[in-house]
Amino acid sequence: MHPIQADFPATRHRRIRRTPALRALTRENELSVNDLIWPVFIREGTGVEEPIHSLPGVNRLSLDRLLVHAEEAAKLGIPAICLFPYTDAALRTETCEEAWNPENLTNRAIRALKREIPDLAVMTDIALDPYNANGHDGFVVNGEIINDETVAALVKMALAQAEAGADILGPSDMMDGRIGAIRTGLEAAGHRNVSIMSYAAKYASGFYGPFRDAVGASGRLVGDKKTYQMDPANGDEAIRLVARDLAEGADMVMVKPGMPYLDICHRVKQAFGAPTFAYQVSGEYAMIRAAALNGWIDGEKVMLESLMAFRRAGCDGVLTYFAPEAARLLRG
Ligand code: PBG
């Protein structure tokens, strides 16, 4: 774009910033509740809302409490919720079979949500880490995170979630070939209308720290995830991964983390024009929340500003732990 503008004083940029009405008329992007996906941590029990130390304001919810909060979210107009399970220690094994148990916590939550609040879209996470004794997203054999065997397990996990009624599957594991395998599996099982939001450009990031506390993976993780998640130094690789996942049958793609990777969000949207989402991850939430709790920033203002930045970068929506709070503010 080559904007044409007269010299000062014919051009005075402040003219269109003078009043709220003029600013509203000339605003380039909008943020609305329609753009929000709310990630929620779930656990066993009843009547439980268990605080997460490194994520102030975020709780692990038992399924009865999940339904109450999901209902509120739906009433606020939030279109989708995304489930992350805190798995009991006894169910975390090296073979991870709990991941595709039709009666596991996530699958029971999906059924309950679709029964009680059918209009709220339910998104899931596909990766083995909540069920893996060593905290990795794939099977570990002799210290290696093995790709193809993991993909076969992820397909089983995806099918169990689709069977339970999930609307959007979110493979977050970063194995090669998983989108194609999951899509083929879904078609073969008759789940033609289940959509996939691929965590296509997911970086090996320090910003996931509080999440790993939330799902109980922090103490368990052996080593790091650098052989499957991306190097934060890379940008072109993200474009190749998004192209690959779209070609394999992803309906939507995600960039993760969010705010430090807005350049990637922008490039992905520009390159493909596909539905593009960012995950404002746990560490991003924690930084904003912590500074706000200390009185160092205006929490509400920074929250909405950070979410608008995703829209400006080209994202269609954002996964954010702020979703209910942001929705309340956006609805006035
Ligand atoms: C697990 C997964 C992670 C997140 C979403 N799914 C953590 C990881 O890859 O270690 C992070 C989300 C967040 O930090 O909020 N596959």
Coordinates of C-alpha atoms and ligand atoms in Angstrom, one line a residue:
M1 CA 0.0 0.0 0.0
H2 CA 1.2 3.5 -0.9
P3 CA -0.8 6.0 1.2
I4 CA -1.1 9.4 -0.4
Q5 CA -1.1 12.3 2.0
A6 CA -0.7 16.0 1.7
D7 CA 2.0 17.9 3.5
F8 CA 1.3 19.4 6.9
P9 CA -0.9 21.3 7.6
A10 CA -3.2 20.0 4.9
T11 CA -2.7 16.6 6.6
R12 CA -3.2 16.7 10.3
H13 CA -3.6 13.1 11.6
R14 CA -5.0 14.2 14.9
R15 CA -8.3 15.4 13.1
I16 CA -9.7 11.9 13.0
R17 CA -8.6 11.1 16.5
R18 CA -10.3 14.1 18.1
T19 CA -13.5 12.5 19.4
P20 CA -14.7 9.0 20.3
A21 CA -17.1 9.2 17.4
L22 CA -14.4 9.9 14.9
R23 CA -12.2 7.3 16.3
A24 CA -15.0 4.7 16.1
L25 CA -15.6 5.6 12.5
T26 CA -12.0 5.2 11.5
R27 CA -11.1 2.2 13.6
E28 CA -9.6 -0.5 11.4
N29 CA -10.3 -3.6 13.6
E30 CA -12.9 -4.8 16.0
L31 CA -12.7 -7.2 18.9
S32 CA -15.8 -9.0 19.9
V33 CA -16.9 -11.9 22.0
N34 CA -17.2 -13.9 18.8
D35 CA -13.4 -13.9 18.6
L36 CA -12.8 -15.7 21.9
I37 CA -12.1 -19.3 22.8
W38 CA -11.9 -20.1 26.5
P39 CA -9.4 -22.7 27.6
V40 CA -10.5 -24.5 30.8
F41 CA -8.7 -26.9 33.1
I42 CA -10.9 -29.8 34.4
R43 CA -10.4 -32.4 37.1
E44 CA -12.3 -35.1 39.0
G45 CA -14.5 -34.5 41.9
T46 CA -17.7 -32.5 42.6
G47 CA -18.0 -28.9 43.7
V48 CA -14.3 -28.3 43.2
E49 CA -12.8 -25.1 42.0
E50 CA -9.1 -25.5 42.7
P51 CA -6.8 -22.5 42.3
I52 CA -3.7 -22.8 40.2
H53 CA -0.8 -21.1 41.9
S54 CA 0.9 -19.7 38.8
L55 CA -2.3 -18.7 37.1
P56 CA -4.1 -16.4 39.6
G57 CA -7.8 -16.3 38.8
V58 CA -7.8 -19.6 36.9
N59 CA -9.2 -22.7 38.6
R60 CA -9.3 -26.4 37.9
L61 CA -13.0 -27.2 37.7
S62 CA -14.8 -30.5 38.5
L63 CA -17.4 -31.3 35.8
D64 CA -20.4 -30.0 37.7
R65 CA -18.6 -26.6 38.1
L66 CA -17.5 -26.7 34.5
L67 CA -21.1 -26.8 33.4
V68 CA -22.0 -23.8 35.6
H69 CA -19.1 -21.7 34.2
A70 CA -19.6 -22.9 30.6
E71 CA -23.3 -21.9 30.8
E72 CA -22.2 -18.4 31.9
A73 CA -19.6 -18.3 29.1
A74 CA -22.3 -19.3 26.6
K75 CA -24.6 -16.6 27.9
L76 CA -21.9 -14.0 27.5
G77 CA -21.7 -15.1 23.8
I78 CA -18.4 -16.9 23.9
P79 CA -18.6 -19.3 21.0
A80 CA -16.2 -22.0 22.1
I81 CA -14.6 -23.6 25.1
C82 CA -11.4 -25.7 25.0
L83 CA -10.8 -28.5 27.6
F84 CA -7.5 -29.5 29.3
P85 CA -7.6 -32.3 31.8
Y86 CA -5.7 -32.7 35.0
T87 CA -5.2 -36.4 35.1
D88 CA -4.9 -38.4 38.3
A89 CA -1.3 -39.6 38.9
A90 CA -2.4 -43.3 38.8
L91 CA -3.6 -42.8 35.2
R92 CA -0.4 -41.4 33.9
T93 CA 1.6 -44.2 32.3
E94 CA 4.3 -44.6 29.6
T95 CA 1.7 -46.3 27.4
C96 CA -0.8 -43.5 27.8
E97 CA -4.0 -45.6 27.2
E98 CA -6.1 -43.3 29.3
A99 CA -5.8 -40.8 26.4
W100 CA -8.2 -42.8 24.2
N101 CA -10.4 -44.2 27.0
P102 CA -14.0 -43.2 25.9
E103 CA -14.8 -42.6 29.6
N104 CA -11.8 -40.4 30.4
L105 CA -12.3 -37.1 32.1
T106 CA -12.2 -35.1 28.8
N107 CA -14.6 -37.4 27.0
R108 CA -17.1 -37.3 29.9
A109 CA -16.8 -33.5 30.0
I110 CA -17.5 -33.3 26.2
R111 CA -20.7 -35.4 26.6
A112 CA -21.9 -33.4 29.5
L113 CA -21.3 -30.1 27.7
K114 CA -23.0 -31.2 24.5
R115 CA -26.0 -32.5 26.4
E116 CA -26.4 -29.4 28.6
I117 CA -25.2 -26.6 26.4
P118 CA -25.4 -27.9 22.8
D119 CA -24.8 -24.5 21.2
L120 CA -21.4 -24.0 22.8
A121 CA -18.7 -25.4 20.6
V122 CA -16.4 -27.8 22.4
M123 CA -12.7 -27.9 21.4
T124 CA -10.2 -30.5 22.7
D125 CA -6.5 -30.9 23.0
I126 CA -4.8 -33.9 21.2
A127 CA -1.4 -34.7 22.7
L128 CA -0.3 -37.4 25.1
D129 CA 1.2 -35.2 27.8
P130 CA -1.7 -35.2 30.3
Y131 CA -1.6 -39.0 30.3
N132 CA 2.2 -39.6 29.9
A133 CA 4.3 -40.6 32.9
N134 CA 7.2 -38.5 31.6
G135 CA 5.2 -35.4 30.5
H136 CA 5.9 -35.6 26.8
D137 CA 3.4 -35.1 24.0
G138 CA 4.4 -38.4 22.4
F139 CA 5.7 -41.9 23.4
V140 CA 9.2 -42.0 24.6
V141 CA 11.4 -44.9 23.6
N142 CA 15.1 -44.9 24.6
G143 CA 14.9 -41.1 25.1
E144 CA 13.4 -40.5 21.7
I145 CA 9.9 -39.1 21.2
I146 CA 8.8 -41.5 18.5
N147 CA 6.7 -40.0 15.7
D148 CA 4.7 -42.6 13.9
E149 CA 3.6 -44.7 16.8
T150 CA 2.5 -41.5 18.6
V151 CA 0.4 -40.5 15.5
A152 CA -1.4 -43.8 15.6
A153 CA -2.3 -43.2 19.3
L154 CA -3.4 -39.6 18.5
V155 CA -5.8 -40.9 15.9
K156 CA -7.4 -43.1 18.6
M157 CA -7.6 -40.2 20.9
A158 CA -9.2 -38.0 18.2
L159 CA -11.8 -40.7 17.4
A160 CA -12.8 -41.0 21.0
Q161 CA -13.2 -37.3 21.3
A162 CA -15.2 -37.1 18.1
E163 CA -17.4 -40.0 19.3
A164 CA -18.0 -38.1 22.5
G165 CA -19.3 -35.1 20.4
A166 CA -16.4 -32.7 20.2
D167 CA -16.8 -29.9 17.5
I168 CA -13.2 -28.9 17.1
L169 CA -10.2 -31.2 17.6
G170 CA -6.9 -29.4 18.5
P171 CA -3.8 -31.5 17.8
S172 CA -1.1 -29.7 19.9
D173 CA 1.5 -32.4 19.7
M174 CA 3.6 -31.3 16.7
M175 CA 4.2 -34.8 15.4
D176 CA 4.6 -35.0 11.6
G177 CA 1.7 -36.4 9.6
R178 CA -0.9 -36.2 12.4
I179 CA -3.4 -33.9 10.7
G180 CA -3.6 -36.2 7.6
A181 CA -3.9 -39.3 9.8
I182 CA -6.5 -37.8 12.0
R183 CA -8.5 -36.5 9.0
T184 CA -8.4 -39.9 7.3
G185 CA -9.4 -41.6 10.5
L186 CA -12.4 -39.2 11.0
E187 CA -13.6 -39.7 7.5
A188 CA -13.4 -43.5 7.8
A189 CA -15.3 -43.5 11.0
G190 CA -18.1 -41.3 9.5
H191 CA -17.1 -38.1 11.5
R192 CA -17.2 -36.0 8.4
N193 CA -18.2 -32.8 10.1
V194 CA -15.7 -32.7 12.9
S195 CA -13.3 -29.8 12.4
I196 CA -9.6 -29.7 13.1
M197 CA -7.8 -26.6 14.4
S198 CA -4.1 -27.5 14.0
Y199 CA -1.6 -26.2 16.4
A200 CA 0.4 -25.7 13.3
A201 CA 3.1 -23.2 14.4
K202 CA 3.8 -24.2 18.0
Y203 CA 7.1 -23.1 19.5
A204 CA 9.2 -24.7 22.2
S205 CA 8.4 -21.9 24.6
G206 CA 9.1 -20.9 28.1
F207 CA 5.7 -19.3 28.2
Y208 CA 4.0 -22.6 28.8
G209 CA 5.3 -22.9 32.4
P210 CA 2.1 -22.2 34.3
F211 CA 0.1 -24.5 32.0
R212 CA 2.3 -27.4 32.9
D213 CA 1.6 -26.6 36.5
A214 CA -2.1 -26.5 35.7
V215 CA -2.1 -30.0 34.1
G216 CA 0.4 -31.4 36.5
A217 CA 3.1 -32.0 33.9
S218 CA 5.8 -29.7 35.3
G219 CA 7.5 -32.0 37.7
R220 CA 7.2 -34.9 35.3
L221 CA 8.7 -33.5 32.1
V222 CA 12.0 -35.2 31.3
G223 CA 14.1 -33.0 29.2
D224 CA 12.5 -30.5 26.8
K225 CA 10.2 -30.5 23.7
K226 CA 12.7 -29.1 21.2
T227 CA 12.7 -32.1 18.9
Y228 CA 9.1 -31.6 18.1
Q229 CA 8.1 -28.0 18.9
M230 CA 9.6 -25.2 16.9
D231 CA 12.7 -23.1 17.5
P232 CA 11.7 -19.6 18.4
A233 CA 14.3 -18.3 16.0
N234 CA 12.3 -19.6 13.0
G235 CA 9.7 -17.9 10.9
D236 CA 9.8 -19.4 7.4
E237 CA 9.4 -22.9 8.9
A238 CA 6.1 -21.8 10.4
I239 CA 4.8 -21.0 6.9
R240 CA 5.8 -24.5 5.7
L241 CA 4.1 -26.1 8.7
V242 CA 0.9 -24.2 8.2
A243 CA 0.9 -25.1 4.4
R244 CA 1.5 -28.7 5.3
D245 CA -1.3 -28.9 7.9
L246 CA -3.8 -27.1 5.6
A247 CA -2.9 -29.5 2.8
E248 CA -3.5 -32.5 5.1
G249 CA -7.0 -31.3 6.1
A250 CA -6.9 -28.8 8.9
D251 CA -9.9 -26.4 8.8
M252 CA -8.2 -23.8 11.0
V253 CA -4.7 -23.1 12.1
M254 CA -3.1 -21.8 15.2
V255 CA 0.1 -19.9 16.2
K256 CA 1.3 -20.4 19.7
P257 CA 2.4 -18.6 21.9
G258 CA 0.6 -15.4 20.8
M259 CA 2.0 -12.0 21.6
P260 CA 5.7 -12.7 21.1
Y261 CA 4.8 -14.3 17.7
L262 CA 2.5 -11.7 16.2
D263 CA 4.7 -11.5 13.2
I264 CA 4.0 -15.2 12.6
C265 CA 0.2 -14.6 12.9
H266 CA 0.5 -11.9 10.4
R267 CA 2.5 -13.9 7.9
V268 CA 0.2 -16.9 8.2
K269 CA -2.9 -14.9 7.6
Q270 CA -1.3 -13.1 4.6
A271 CA 0.0 -16.2 3.1
F272 CA -3.0 -18.5 3.3
G273 CA -6.1 -16.5 4.3
A274 CA -7.3 -19.5 6.3
P275 CA -9.1 -19.1 9.6
T276 CA -6.1 -18.2 11.8
F277 CA -6.0 -18.3 15.6
A278 CA -3.5 -17.4 18.3
Y279 CA -3.1 -18.9 21.7
Q280 CA -2.4 -16.3 24.3
V281 CA -0.7 -18.9 26.5
S282 CA -0.5 -19.3 30.2
G283 CA 2.8 -17.4 30.6
E284 CA 1.3 -14.4 28.7
Y285 CA -1.8 -14.5 31.0
A286 CA 0.4 -14.8 34.1
M287 CA 2.6 -11.8 33.2
I288 CA -0.4 -9.5 32.6
R289 CA -2.2 -10.8 35.7
A290 CA 0.8 -10.6 37.9
A291 CA 1.6 -7.0 36.9
A292 CA -2.0 -6.0 37.3
L293 CA -2.2 -7.6 40.8
N294 CA 0.9 -5.6 41.8
G295 CA -0.8 -2.4 40.6
W296 CA 2.0 -2.0 38.0
I297 CA -0.4 -1.9 35.0
D298 CA -4.1 -1.5 34.4
G299 CA -5.1 -5.1 34.0
E300 CA -8.3 -4.6 32.0
K301 CA -6.8 -2.1 29.6
V302 CA -3.8 -4.3 28.9
M303 CA -6.0 -7.4 28.5
L304 CA -8.2 -5.8 25.9
E305 CA -5.2 -4.1 24.2
S306 CA -3.4 -7.5 23.9
L307 CA -6.5 -9.2 22.5
M308 CA -7.0 -6.4 19.9
A309 CA -3.3 -6.8 18.9
F310 CA -4.2 -10.3 17.7
R311 CA -7.0 -9.0 15.6
R312 CA -4.8 -6.3 14.1
A313 CA -2.1 -9.0 13.3
G314 CA -4.8 -10.8 11.3
C315 CA -6.1 -13.4 13.7
D316 CA -9.7 -14.4 13.4
G317 CA -9.8 -15.3 17.1
V318 CA -7.8 -16.0 20.2
L319 CA -7.6 -18.7 22.8
T320 CA -7.3 -16.8 26.1
Y321 CA -7.8 -17.5 29.8
F322 CA -9.2 -13.9 29.9
A323 CA -12.2 -14.9 27.8
P324 CA -15.0 -14.5 30.4
E325 CA -13.6 -11.3 31.8
A326 CA -12.9 -9.9 28.3
A327 CA -16.5 -10.9 27.2
R328 CA -18.0 -9.1 30.2
L329 CA -16.0 -5.9 29.4
L330 CA -16.8 -6.1 25.6
R331 CA -20.5 -6.4 26.3
G332 CA -20.3 -3.4 28.6
Ligands
PBG1 C1 0.2 -29.7 25.5 C2 -0.2 -28.3 25.5 C3 0.6 -27.2 26.0 C4 -0.2 -26.1 25.9 C5 -1.4 -26.4 25.3 N1 -1.3 -27.8 25.0 C6 1.9 -27.2 26.7 C7 3.1 -27.8 26.1 O1 3.2 -28.0 24.9 O2 4.0 -28.1 26.9 C8 0.2 -24.7 26.5 C9 -0.9 -23.8 26.8 C10 -0.5 -22.7 27.7 O3 0.7 -22.5 28.1 O4 -1.4 -21.9 28.0 N2 0.4 -30.4 24.3

